[in-house]
PDB file of C-alpha atoms in Angstrom:
ATOM      1  CA  UNK A 206      52.083  88.753 104.918  1.00  0.00           C
ATOM      2  CA  UNK A 207      52.046  91.334 102.135  1.00  0.00           C
ATOM      3  CA  UNK A 208      53.585  93.937 104.433  1.00  0.00           C
ATOM      4  CA  UNK A 209      56.470  91.586 105.288  1.00  0.00           C
ATOM      5  CA  UNK A 210      57.126  90.886 101.597  1.00  0.00           C
ATOM      6  CA  UNK A 211      57.164  94.608 100.832  1.00  0.00           C
ATOM      7  CA  UNK A 212      59.545  95.231 103.710  1.00  0.00           C
ATOM      8  CA  UNK A 213      61.859  92.490 102.462  1.00  0.00           C
ATOM      9  CA  UNK A 214      61.766  93.942  98.950  1.00  0.00           C
ATOM     10  CA  UNK A 215      62.636  97.409 100.261  1.00  0.00           C
ATOM     11  CA  UNK A 216      65.421  96.000 102.449  1.00  0.00           C
ATOM     12  CA  UNK A 217      66.795  94.049  99.497  1.00  0.00           C
ATOM     13  CA  UNK A 218      66.701  97.158  97.308  1.00  0.00           C
ATOM     14  CA  UNK A 219      68.520  99.200  99.968  1.00  0.00           C
ATOM     15  CA  UNK A 220      71.152  96.486 100.269  1.00  0.00           C
ATOM     16  CA  UNK A 221      71.708  96.468  96.506  1.00  0.00           C
ATOM     17  CA  UNK A 222      71.911 100.256  96.446  1.00  0.00           C
ATOM     18  CA  UNK A 223      74.419 100.263  99.316  1.00  0.00           C
ATOM     19  CA  UNK A 224      76.529  97.593  97.629  1.00  0.00           C
ATOM     20  CA  UNK A 225      76.471  99.561  94.374  1.00  0.00           C
ATOM     21  CA  UNK A 226      77.632 102.681  96.230  1.00  0.00           C
ATOM     22  CA  UNK A 227      80.417 100.695  97.895  1.00  0.00           C
ATOM     23  CA  UNK A 228      81.488  99.337  94.496  1.00  0.00           C
ATOM     24  CA  UNK A 229      81.561 102.841  93.034  1.00  0.00           C
ATOM     25  CA  UNK A 230      83.575 104.167  95.988  1.00  0.00           C
ATOM     26  CA  UNK A 231      85.962 101.199  95.723  1.00  0.00           C
ATOM     27  CA  UNK A 232      86.456 101.745  91.996  1.00  0.00           C
ATOM     28  CA  UNK A 233      87.028 105.488  92.503  1.00  0.00           C
ATOM     29  CA  UNK A 234      89.553 104.830  95.269  1.00  0.00           C
ATOM     30  CA  UNK A 235      91.285 102.226  93.162  1.00  0.00           C
ATOM     31  CA  UNK A 236      91.425 104.555  90.162  1.00  0.00           C
ATOM     32  CA  UNK A 237      92.874 107.405  92.230  1.00  0.00           C
ATOM     33  CA  UNK A 238      95.369 105.007  93.839  1.00  0.00           C
ATOM     34  CA  UNK A 239      96.476 103.815  90.395  1.00  0.00           C
ATOM     35  CA  UNK A 240      96.771 107.424  89.238  1.00  0.00           C
ATOM     36  CA  UNK A 241      98.791 108.344  92.331  1.00  0.00           C
ATOM     37  CA  UNK A 242     101.048 105.309  91.922  1.00  0.00           C
ATOM     38  CA  UNK A 243     101.650 106.153  88.267  1.00  0.00           C
ATOM     39  CA  UNK A 244     102.448 109.796  89.056  1.00  0.00           C
ATOM     40  CA  UNK A 245     104.711 108.766  91.946  1.00  0.00           C
ATOM     41  CA  UNK A 246     106.585 106.317  89.697  1.00  0.00           C
ATOM     42  CA  UNK A 247     106.999 108.969  86.999  1.00  0.00           C
ATOM     43  CA  UNK A 248     108.327 111.463  89.568  1.00  0.00           C
ATOM     44  CA  UNK A 249     110.789 108.893  90.910  1.00  0.00           C
ATOM     45  CA  UNK A 250     111.911 108.059  87.381  1.00  0.00           C
ATOM     46  CA  UNK A 251     112.473 111.757  86.642  1.00  0.00           C
ATOM     47  CA  UNK A 252     114.262 112.300  89.951  1.00  0.00           C
ATOM     48  CA  UNK A 253     116.463 109.262  89.304  1.00  0.00           C
ATOM     49  CA  UNK A 254     117.251 110.534  85.823  1.00  0.00           C
ATOM     50  CA  UNK A 255     118.186 113.980  87.133  1.00  0.00           C
ATOM     51  CA  UNK A 256     120.368 112.522  89.895  1.00  0.00           C
ATOM     52  CA  UNK A 257     122.141 110.222  87.427  1.00  0.00           C
ATOM     53  CA  UNK A 258     122.521 113.124  85.004  1.00  0.00           C
ATOM     54  CA  UNK A 259     124.191 115.257  87.677  1.00  0.00           C
ATOM     55  CA  UNK A 260     126.565 112.516  88.812  1.00  0.00           C
ATOM     56  CA  UNK A 261     127.903 112.059  85.266  1.00  0.00           C
ATOM     57  CA  UNK A 262     129.220 115.630  85.100  1.00  0.00           C
TER      58      UNK A 262
END
């Protein structure tokens, strides 16, 4: 009985650790996606500005 309880505790701990790792990976991916999106938007804004600037000449 004690062995089973210990096994369950270890399994539970592994599950929590795995979920924590998944959360960290998710947050990192989300942060890099946000960063990429922001950079992409800035580049598009600059490109649009340059194109508009050229067409006014």
